[in-house]
PDB file of C-alpha atoms in Angstrom:
ATOM      1  CA  MET A  80      -5.825  -8.828  -7.895  1.00 34.00           C
ATOM      2  CA  LEU A  81      -2.082  -8.474  -8.432  1.00 34.00           C
ATOM      3  CA  THR A  82      -2.012  -4.945  -9.790  1.00 36.00           C
ATOM      4  CA  HIS A  83      -4.230  -2.216 -11.181  1.00 37.00           C
ATOM      5  CA  LYS A  84      -3.846  -1.482 -14.880  1.00 34.00           C
ATOM      6  CA  LEU A  85      -5.612   1.225 -16.838  1.00 35.00           C
ATOM      7  CA  ILE A  86      -7.072  -0.190 -20.036  1.00 35.00           C
ATOM      8  CA  PRO A  87      -6.817   2.205 -22.918  1.00 36.00           C
ATOM      9  CA  ILE A  88      -7.640   5.835 -22.227  1.00 35.00           C
ATOM     10  CA  ARG A  89      -7.082   8.082 -25.227  1.00 34.00           C
ATOM     11  CA  ASN A  90      -6.166  11.306 -23.455  1.00 38.00           C
ATOM     12  CA  SER A  91      -2.506  12.307 -23.438  1.00 36.00           C
ATOM     13  CA  ARG A  92      -2.997  14.607 -20.491  1.00 40.00           C
ATOM     14  CA  LEU A  93      -4.545  11.916 -18.306  1.00 43.00           C
ATOM     15  CA  PHE A  94      -1.679   9.432 -18.558  1.00 38.00           C
ATOM     16  CA  PRO A  95       1.006  11.405 -16.649  1.00 39.00           C
ATOM     17  CA  VAL A  96      -1.524  12.709 -14.142  1.00 40.00           C
ATOM     18  CA  LEU A  97      -2.825   9.202 -13.389  1.00 45.00           C
ATOM     19  CA  ALA A  98       0.712   7.877 -13.019  1.00 42.00           C
ATOM     20  CA  LEU A  99       1.546  10.631 -10.545  1.00 41.00           C
ATOM     21  CA  LEU A 100      -1.655  10.119  -8.578  1.00 49.00           C
ATOM     22  CA  LEU A 101      -1.187   6.349  -8.417  1.00 50.00           C
ATOM     23  CA  ALA A 102       2.337   6.860  -7.099  1.00 45.00           C
ATOM     24  CA  ALA A 103       1.061   9.369  -4.551  1.00 46.00           C
ATOM     25  CA  LEU A 104      -1.642   6.959  -3.405  1.00 50.00           C
ATOM     26  CA  ILE A 105       0.905   4.186  -2.977  1.00 45.00           C
ATOM     27  CA  LEU A 106       3.069   6.487  -0.887  1.00 42.00           C
ATOM     28  CA  ALA A 107       0.341   6.265   1.662  1.00 37.00           C
ATOM     29  CA  GLY A 108       1.482   8.984   4.018  1.00 37.00           C
ATOM     30  CA  CYS A 109       0.155  11.685   1.788  1.00 37.00           C
ATOM     31  CA  THR A 110      -2.768  12.914   3.879  1.00 33.00           C
ATOM     32  CA  ASN A 111      -2.838  14.908   7.049  1.00 34.00           C
ATOM     33  CA  ALA A 112      -3.460  13.364  10.428  1.00 32.00           C
ATOM     34  CA  SER A 113      -7.035  14.608  10.530  1.00 31.00           C
ATOM     35  CA  GLY A 114      -8.040  12.635   7.403  1.00 34.00           C
ATOM     36  CA  GLY A 115      -9.594   9.187   7.669  1.00 34.00           C
ATOM     37  CA  GLY A 116     -10.909   7.500  10.753  1.00 33.00           C
ATOM     38  CA  ALA A 117     -10.422   4.738  13.255  1.00 33.00           C
ATOM     39  CA  ALA A 118      -9.691   1.325  11.834  1.00 34.00           C
ATOM     40  CA  PRO A 119     -11.691  -1.776  12.657  1.00 35.00           C
ATOM     41  CA  GLY A 120     -10.266  -3.457  15.685  1.00 37.00           C
ATOM     42  CA  GLY A 121      -8.576  -0.431  17.170  1.00 40.00           C
ATOM     43  CA  SER A 122      -5.976   2.182  16.389  1.00 44.00           C
ATOM     44  CA  GLY A 123      -2.227   2.379  16.742  1.00 48.00           C
ATOM     45  CA  SER A 124      -0.690   3.665  19.915  1.00 49.00           C
ATOM     46  CA  SER A 125       2.335   5.889  20.383  1.00 49.00           C
ATOM     47  CA  PRO A 126       5.384   4.194  21.830  1.00 47.00           C
ATOM     48  CA  GLU A 127       5.036   3.606  25.539  1.00 45.00           C
ATOM     49  CA  PRO A 128       7.937   4.322  27.865  1.00 47.00           C
ATOM     50  CA  ALA A 129      11.266   2.753  26.921  1.00 55.00           C
ATOM     51  CA  GLU A 130      10.436  -0.649  28.389  1.00 68.00           C
ATOM     52  CA  SER A 131       7.624  -1.533  25.931  1.00 93.00           C
ATOM     53  CA  TRP A 132       5.963  -0.882  22.584  1.00 98.00           C
ATOM     54  CA  SER A 133       2.549  -1.871  21.270  1.00 98.00           C
ATOM     55  CA  PHE A 134       0.331  -1.420  18.230  1.00 98.00           C
ATOM     56  CA  VAL A 135      -3.162  -2.695  17.388  1.00 98.00           C
ATOM     57  CA  ASP A 136      -3.409  -3.685  13.724  1.00 98.00           C
ATOM     58  CA  ASP A 137      -6.456  -3.990  11.470  1.00 98.00           C
ATOM     59  CA  ARG A 138      -7.011  -7.626  12.416  1.00 98.00           C
ATOM     60  CA  GLY A 139      -7.548  -6.475  15.988  1.00 98.00           C
ATOM     61  CA  ILE A 140      -4.234  -8.060  16.983  1.00 98.00           C
ATOM     62  CA  THR A 141      -2.155  -6.226  19.564  1.00 98.00           C
ATOM     63  CA  VAL A 142       1.557  -6.558  18.938  1.00 98.00           C
ATOM     64  CA  THR A 143       3.570  -5.924  22.092  1.00 98.00           C
ATOM     65  CA  LEU A 144       7.361  -5.849  22.134  1.00 98.00           C
ATOM     66  CA  PRO A 145       9.947  -5.057  24.826  1.00 97.00           C
ATOM     67  CA  GLU A 146      10.999  -1.945  22.908  1.00 97.00           C
ATOM     68  CA  ARG A 147      10.165  -0.024  19.743  1.00 98.00           C
ATOM     69  CA  PRO A 148      10.970  -2.022  16.577  1.00 98.00           C
ATOM     70  CA  THR A 149      13.906  -0.766  14.541  1.00 98.00           C
ATOM     71  CA  ARG A 150      14.332  -3.570  11.993  1.00 98.00           C
ATOM     72  CA  VAL A 151      11.167  -3.631   9.899  1.00 98.00           C
ATOM     73  CA  VAL A 152      10.449  -5.854   6.888  1.00 98.00           C
ATOM     74  CA  ALA A 153       7.454  -4.970   4.711  1.00 98.00           C
ATOM     75  CA  GLN A 154       5.479  -5.962   1.635  1.00 98.00           C
ATOM     76  CA  SER A 155       6.320  -3.494  -1.128  1.00 98.00           C
ATOM     77  CA  THR A 156       3.176  -1.335  -0.860  1.00 97.00           C
ATOM     78  CA  ALA A 157       3.557  -1.099   2.914  1.00 98.00           C
ATOM     79  CA  ALA A 158       7.284  -0.444   2.522  1.00 98.00           C
ATOM     80  CA  ALA A 159       6.536   2.462   0.160  1.00 97.00           C
ATOM     81  CA  ALA A 160       4.079   3.985   2.624  1.00 96.00           C
ATOM     82  CA  LEU A 161       6.440   3.683   5.583  1.00 97.00           C
ATOM     83  CA  TRP A 162       9.447   4.925   3.612  1.00 96.00           C
ATOM     84  CA  SER A 163       7.589   8.057   2.503  1.00 93.00           C
ATOM     85  CA  LEU A 164       6.865   8.744   6.172  1.00 95.00           C
ATOM     86  CA  GLY A 165      10.492   8.385   7.237  1.00 94.00           C
ATOM     87  CA  VAL A 166      10.561   4.728   8.344  1.00 97.00           C
ATOM     88  CA  GLU A 167      13.261   2.878   6.403  1.00 97.00           C
ATOM     89  CA  VAL A 168      12.740  -0.854   6.100  1.00 98.00           C
ATOM     90  CA  VAL A 169      15.521  -3.454   5.977  1.00 98.00           C
ATOM     91  CA  GLY A 170      13.755  -5.943   3.703  1.00 98.00           C
ATOM     92  CA  VAL A 171      11.003  -5.956   1.077  1.00 98.00           C
ATOM     93  CA  PHE A 172       8.837  -8.634  -0.538  1.00 98.00           C
ATOM     94  CA  GLY A 173       6.454  -8.137  -3.436  1.00 98.00           C
ATOM     95  CA  PRO A 174       6.861  -6.130  -6.690  1.00 97.00           C
ATOM     96  CA  GLN A 175      10.064  -4.084  -6.717  1.00 98.00           C
ATOM     97  CA  ARG A 176      11.584  -3.479 -10.166  1.00 97.00           C
ATOM     98  CA  LEU A 177      10.272  -2.888 -13.659  1.00 97.00           C
ATOM     99  CA  PRO A 178      11.973  -4.577 -16.638  1.00 96.00           C
ATOM    100  CA  ASP A 179      14.141  -1.476 -17.180  1.00 97.00           C
ATOM    101  CA  GLY A 180      15.467  -1.727 -13.611  1.00 96.00           C
ATOM    102  CA  SER A 181      13.566   1.263 -12.233  1.00 97.00           C
ATOM    103  CA  ASN A 182      11.313   1.033  -9.180  1.00 98.00           C
ATOM    104  CA  ASP A 183       7.934  -0.597  -9.674  1.00 97.00           C
ATOM    105  CA  PRO A 184       5.274   2.012  -8.735  1.00 95.00           C
ATOM    106  CA  THR A 185       4.157  -0.368  -5.985  1.00 95.00           C
ATOM    107  CA  VAL A 186       7.383   0.135  -4.050  1.00 98.00           C
ATOM    108  CA  GLY A 187       7.390   3.919  -4.392  1.00 95.00           C
ATOM    109  CA  ASP A 188      10.628   5.683  -3.496  1.00 94.00           C
ATOM    110  CA  VAL A 189      12.184   2.864  -1.487  1.00 98.00           C
ATOM    111  CA  ASP A 190      15.934   2.796  -2.151  1.00 98.00           C
ATOM    112  CA  LEU A 191      16.201  -0.816  -3.280  1.00 98.00           C
ATOM    113  CA  SER A 192      19.991  -0.671  -3.156  1.00 97.00           C
ATOM    114  CA  ARG A 193      19.732  -0.346   0.622  1.00 97.00           C
ATOM    115  CA  VAL A 194      17.221  -3.100   1.357  1.00 98.00           C
ATOM    116  CA  THR A 195      17.213  -6.885   1.027  1.00 98.00           C
ATOM    117  CA  SER A 196      14.829  -8.385  -1.523  1.00 98.00           C
ATOM    118  CA  LEU A 197      12.950 -11.385  -0.177  1.00 98.00           C
ATOM    119  CA  GLY A 198      11.188 -12.173  -3.456  1.00 98.00           C
ATOM    120  CA  GLU A 199       9.062 -10.312  -5.984  1.00 97.00           C
ATOM    121  CA  ALA A 200       6.615 -12.840  -7.428  1.00 95.00           C
ATOM    122  CA  TRP A 201       3.324 -13.889  -5.868  1.00 93.00           C
ATOM    123  CA  GLY A 202       3.960 -16.572  -3.250  1.00 89.00           C
ATOM    124  CA  GLU A 203       7.701 -15.961  -3.366  1.00 94.00           C
ATOM    125  CA  LEU A 204       8.971 -15.118   0.122  1.00 97.00           C
ATOM    126  CA  ASP A 205      12.445 -16.354   1.082  1.00 98.00           C
ATOM    127  CA  LEU A 206      12.075 -17.449   4.706  1.00 98.00           C
ATOM    128  CA  GLU A 207      15.794 -18.103   5.153  1.00 98.00           C
ATOM    129  CA  LYS A 208      16.658 -14.564   4.067  1.00 98.00           C
ATOM    130  CA  LEU A 209      13.840 -13.249   6.224  1.00 98.00           C
ATOM    131  CA  ALA A 210      15.157 -15.024   9.317  1.00 98.00           C
ATOM    132  CA  ALA A 211      18.710 -13.866   8.557  1.00 98.00           C
ATOM    133  CA  LEU A 212      17.555 -10.235   8.629  1.00 98.00           C
ATOM    134  CA  LYS A 213      16.417 -10.707  12.245  1.00 98.00           C
ATOM    135  CA  PRO A 214      13.416  -8.383  11.853  1.00 98.00           C
ATOM    136  CA  ASP A 215      11.618  -6.941  14.844  1.00 98.00           C
ATOM    137  CA  LEU A 216       8.388  -6.502  12.870  1.00 98.00           C
ATOM    138  CA  ILE A 217       6.866  -7.596   9.542  1.00 98.00           C
ATOM    139  CA  VAL A 218       4.238  -5.353   7.910  1.00 98.00           C
ATOM    140  CA  SER A 219       1.864  -6.075   5.031  1.00 98.00           C
ATOM    141  CA  ILE A 220      -1.310  -4.655   3.569  1.00 97.00           C
ATOM    142  CA  MET A 221      -4.589  -6.593   3.492  1.00 96.00           C
ATOM    143  CA  TYR A 222      -7.440  -6.621   0.984  1.00 93.00           C
ATOM    144  CA  THR A 223      -9.461  -9.282   2.791  1.00 92.00           C
ATOM    145  CA  PRO A 224      -8.397  -9.467   6.452  1.00 95.00           C
ATOM    146  CA  PRO A 225      -6.905 -11.419   8.065  1.00 96.00           C
ATOM    147  CA  GLU A 226      -4.924 -12.454   4.966  1.00 97.00           C
ATOM    148  CA  LEU A 227      -1.623 -10.619   4.613  1.00 98.00           C
ATOM    149  CA  TRP A 228      -0.924  -9.623   1.013  1.00 97.00           C
ATOM    150  CA  TYR A 229       1.889 -11.651  -0.585  1.00 97.00           C
ATOM    151  CA  VAL A 230       2.038 -13.958   2.456  1.00 98.00           C
ATOM    152  CA  LEU A 231       0.402 -17.269   1.563  1.00 96.00           C
ATOM    153  CA  PRO A 232      -1.792 -18.762   4.311  1.00 95.00           C
ATOM    154  CA  ASP A 233       0.351 -21.874   4.655  1.00 96.00           C
ATOM    155  CA  VAL A 234       3.485 -19.745   5.048  1.00 97.00           C
ATOM    156  CA  GLU A 235       2.023 -17.213   7.480  1.00 97.00           C
ATOM    157  CA  PRO A 236       2.687 -19.288  10.642  1.00 97.00           C
ATOM    158  CA  GLN A 237       6.346 -19.615   9.645  1.00 98.00           C
ATOM    159  CA  VAL A 238       6.572 -15.874   9.020  1.00 98.00           C
ATOM    160  CA  ARG A 239       4.941 -15.151  12.363  1.00 97.00           C
ATOM    161  CA  ALA A 240       7.454 -17.474  14.059  1.00 98.00           C
ATOM    162  CA  ILE A 241      10.272 -15.235  12.803  1.00 98.00           C
ATOM    163  CA  ALA A 242       8.746 -11.911  13.938  1.00 98.00           C
ATOM    164  CA  PRO A 243       5.353 -10.437  14.857  1.00 98.00           C
ATOM    165  CA  THR A 244       3.213  -9.288  11.933  1.00 98.00           C
ATOM    166  CA  VAL A 245       1.101  -6.172  11.439  1.00 98.00           C
ATOM    167  CA  GLY A 246      -1.644  -5.953   8.813  1.00 98.00           C
ATOM    168  CA  ILE A 247      -3.088  -2.675   7.497  1.00 98.00           C
ATOM    169  CA  THR A 248      -6.314  -2.907   5.484  1.00 96.00           C
ATOM    170  CA  VAL A 249      -6.407  -1.099   2.138  1.00 94.00           C
ATOM    171  CA  GLY A 250      -9.453  -2.805   0.597  1.00 91.00           C
ATOM    172  CA  GLN A 251     -13.116  -1.907   1.142  1.00 90.00           C
ATOM    173  CA  ARG A 252     -12.259   1.314   2.932  1.00 90.00           C
ATOM    174  CA  SER A 253     -11.415   4.895   2.027  1.00 87.00           C
ATOM    175  CA  ILE A 254      -7.872   5.335   0.754  1.00 91.00           C
ATOM    176  CA  LYS A 255      -7.553   8.167   3.242  1.00 88.00           C
ATOM    177  CA  GLU A 256      -8.390   5.828   6.102  1.00 93.00           C
ATOM    178  CA  ALA A 257      -5.609   3.524   4.936  1.00 95.00           C
ATOM    179  CA  MET A 258      -3.259   6.489   4.744  1.00 93.00           C
ATOM    180  CA  GLN A 259      -4.214   7.501   8.267  1.00 95.00           C
ATOM    181  CA  ARG A 260      -3.465   4.016   9.551  1.00 98.00           C
ATOM    182  CA  PHE A 261      -0.011   4.080   8.008  1.00 97.00           C
ATOM    183  CA  GLU A 262       0.609   7.448   9.638  1.00 96.00           C
ATOM    184  CA  GLU A 263      -0.369   5.945  12.979  1.00 98.00           C
ATOM    185  CA  LEU A 264       1.976   3.009  12.467  1.00 98.00           C
ATOM    186  CA  ALA A 265       4.845   5.223  11.284  1.00 98.00           C
ATOM    187  CA  GLY A 266       4.342   7.527  14.256  1.00 97.00           C
ATOM    188  CA  ALA A 267       4.422   4.548  16.599  1.00 98.00           C
ATOM    189  CA  LEU A 268       7.690   3.499  14.941  1.00 98.00           C
ATOM    190  CA  GLY A 269       9.193   6.883  15.715  1.00 97.00           C
ATOM    191  CA  ALA A 270       8.643   8.818  12.470  1.00 97.00           C
ATOM    192  CA  ASP A 271       8.395  12.609  12.525  1.00 97.00           C
ATOM    193  CA  LEU A 272       5.053  13.198  10.798  1.00 96.00           C
ATOM    194  CA  ASN A 273       5.822  16.927  10.523  1.00 95.00           C
ATOM    195  CA  ALA A 274       9.052  16.345   8.602  1.00 95.00           C
ATOM    196  CA  PRO A 275       9.524  18.241   5.300  1.00 94.00           C
ATOM    197  CA  GLN A 276       9.428  15.026   3.238  1.00 87.00           C
ATOM    198  CA  VAL A 277       6.029  14.129   4.675  1.00 92.00           C
ATOM    199  CA  ALA A 278       4.678  17.610   3.971  1.00 92.00           C
ATOM    200  CA  ALA A 279       6.028  17.339   0.413  1.00 91.00           C
ATOM    201  CA  ALA A 280       4.296  13.968  -0.050  1.00 87.00           C
ATOM    202  CA  ARG A 281       0.987  15.418   1.127  1.00 89.00           C
ATOM    203  CA  GLN A 282       1.379  18.303  -1.299  1.00 93.00           C
ATOM    204  CA  ARG A 283       2.138  15.962  -4.210  1.00 91.00           C
ATOM    205  CA  PHE A 284      -0.989  13.983  -3.384  1.00 91.00           C
ATOM    206  CA  GLU A 285      -3.228  17.051  -3.304  1.00 94.00           C
ATOM    207  CA  GLU A 286      -1.731  18.487  -6.488  1.00 96.00           C
ATOM    208  CA  ALA A 287      -2.081  15.177  -8.363  1.00 95.00           C
ATOM    209  CA  SER A 288      -5.672  14.852  -7.156  1.00 95.00           C
ATOM    210  CA  GLU A 289      -6.582  18.287  -8.443  1.00 97.00           C
ATOM    211  CA  GLU A 290      -4.843  17.692 -11.779  1.00 97.00           C
ATOM    212  CA  LEU A 291      -6.767  14.471 -12.275  1.00 96.00           C
ATOM    213  CA  ARG A 292     -10.046  16.136 -11.281  1.00 97.00           C
ATOM    214  CA  ALA A 293      -9.423  18.894 -13.856  1.00 97.00           C
ATOM    215  CA  ALA A 294      -8.399  16.457 -16.603  1.00 97.00           C
ATOM    216  CA  LEU A 295     -11.502  14.336 -16.052  1.00 97.00           C
ATOM    217  CA  ALA A 296     -13.727  17.426 -16.111  1.00 96.00           C
ATOM    218  CA  GLU A 297     -12.406  18.190 -19.587  1.00 96.00           C
ATOM    219  CA  LYS A 298     -13.504  14.728 -20.837  1.00 94.00           C
ATOM    220  CA  PRO A 299     -16.974  14.135 -19.313  1.00 92.00           C
ATOM    221  CA  GLY A 300     -17.692  11.078 -21.488  1.00 91.00           C
ATOM    222  CA  LEU A 301     -14.448   9.298 -20.735  1.00 94.00           C
ATOM    223  CA  THR A 302     -14.654   5.849 -19.133  1.00 96.00           C
ATOM    224  CA  ALA A 303     -11.940   3.589 -17.719  1.00 96.00           C
ATOM    225  CA  MET A 304     -11.629  -0.009 -16.649  1.00 95.00           C
ATOM    226  CA  PHE A 305      -9.136  -1.399 -14.140  1.00 94.00           C
ATOM    227  CA  GLY A 306      -8.068  -4.963 -13.810  1.00 91.00           C
ATOM    228  CA  ALA A 307      -5.322  -7.543 -13.893  1.00 88.00           C
ATOM    229  CA  GLY A 308      -4.732 -10.585 -15.989  1.00 88.00           C
ATOM    230  CA  SER A 309      -2.819 -13.739 -16.666  1.00 86.00           C
ATOM    231  CA  LEU A 310      -2.528 -15.874 -19.797  1.00 91.00           C
ATOM    232  CA  GLU A 311      -5.759 -17.617 -18.821  1.00 92.00           C
ATOM    233  CA  THR A 312      -7.862 -15.027 -16.972  1.00 91.00           C
ATOM    234  CA  LEU A 313      -8.791 -11.351 -16.933  1.00 89.00           C
ATOM    235  CA  TRP A 314      -9.972  -9.889 -13.621  1.00 89.00           C
ATOM    236  CA  VAL A 315     -11.994  -6.661 -13.699  1.00 90.00           C
ATOM    237  CA  SER A 316     -11.810  -4.551 -10.562  1.00 90.00           C
ATOM    238  CA  ASN A 317     -14.947  -3.549  -8.670  1.00 90.00           C
ATOM    239  CA  PRO A 318     -14.254  -0.038  -7.249  1.00 91.00           C
ATOM    240  CA  PRO A 319     -15.950  -0.418  -3.814  1.00 89.00           C
ATOM    241  CA  TYR A 320     -13.359  -3.048  -2.926  1.00 89.00           C
ATOM    242  CA  TYR A 321     -10.384  -0.805  -3.741  1.00 90.00           C
ATOM    243  CA  GLY A 322      -9.777   2.457  -1.927  1.00 90.00           C
ATOM    244  CA  ASP A 323      -7.811   4.011  -4.777  1.00 91.00           C
ATOM    245  CA  LEU A 324     -10.496   3.305  -7.386  1.00 93.00           C
ATOM    246  CA  SER A 325     -13.210   4.623  -5.084  1.00 93.00           C
ATOM    247  CA  TYR A 326     -11.149   7.791  -4.702  1.00 94.00           C
ATOM    248  CA  PHE A 327     -10.804   8.140  -8.474  1.00 95.00           C
ATOM    249  CA  GLN A 328     -14.604   7.967  -8.669  1.00 95.00           C
ATOM    250  CA  GLU A 329     -14.813  10.741  -6.078  1.00 94.00           C
ATOM    251  CA  LEU A 330     -12.637  12.843  -8.368  1.00 96.00           C
ATOM    252  CA  GLY A 331     -15.041  12.288 -11.261  1.00 96.00           C
ATOM    253  CA  MET A 332     -13.731   9.208 -13.061  1.00 97.00           C
ATOM    254  CA  GLN A 333     -16.366   6.967 -14.669  1.00 96.00           C
ATOM    255  CA  ILE A 334     -15.214   3.386 -14.080  1.00 96.00           C
ATOM    256  CA  LEU A 335     -16.695   0.367 -15.814  1.00 93.00           C
ATOM    257  CA  VAL A 336     -17.654  -2.373 -13.385  1.00 87.00           C
ATOM    258  CA  PRO A 337     -18.386  -6.099 -13.843  1.00 78.00           C
ATOM    259  CA  GLU A 338     -22.026  -6.995 -14.481  1.00 78.00           C
ATOM    260  CA  ASN A 339     -21.931  -9.707 -11.811  1.00 74.00           C
ATOM    261  CA  PRO A 340     -19.079  -8.751  -9.484  1.00 71.00           C
ATOM    262  CA  GLU A 341     -17.846 -11.399  -7.088  1.00 65.00           C
ATOM    263  CA  SER A 342     -15.321  -9.150  -5.322  1.00 50.00           C
TER     264      SER A 342
END
C-alpha cells in the first residue's frame, strides 16, 4: 500500500483532527519511552564507548560500526520520525512534496531544503546520489520484514553495499511499539529524548488523539475506509496490518474492512 487515504467522511470537524493525528503518527517520536515494547529480534542499544556503535534492527540484524553514525539517509517516513526526535538526515527517498510544493505528510517536518532527494516515486532510488552522500547508515520502515519500504529487493544489495541498513517495522504491530523503536534508534544516534521539541511532539500526539476520540464519540454511526489506488486497482486496507489504523480503532473509529482480506 503506497499511502493511506480517507474515503469520504462527511464531518467537518473530523477532517482537521484526522490530518493532525496522521501527521503526529508519522512523526513517530510522539510517545514516551515507557510506551510500546521490545521489538522482534532485539532492541536498540545506546552508543558504546567511542570506539564502536551498534544497533539491532527489527530484522534481527546487528549493525556494528567503528563509531556512531552521523550521516544518515532515510525513507521519508523514517526520516520524519528521526527528524522529530532531533536526528537530522542528509538524504531522503520516498514521498516528499505535494503538488503545491509543501511537505507531503509522510515526510513530516523534515526541512527538504537542507536534505538531498534521492527519488520520490515507488522504486525510484538514485544510487549514484546515494553513494555521493557517503552515508554512514540507511534507515527505512518495513511492513513485511525483511523488505525495506521503497527499496526494491533487486536494489537492496546495492544499497547495502553503500552503507549498512536498519529496518524498523511499522506493520502488524502497535503504532506505539513502532514509536518506541524509533526512540531507541534516535537515542542510539545521540538524540536528546528529553528535548523540548520531543516533549512538544508527544503533547501534539496526545492532544490529537483526544480530539479524534471526542469527534468520533459525537458521530457513533460514522464509518471510514482506508486504501490506496492506481488507474487499474483499488486496495482496501485491513487495520490489523497497519499500526495507525489499529490505533484509530482503539480511539473509537469504525473502519470498513475487506470481506476476504489478503493482507
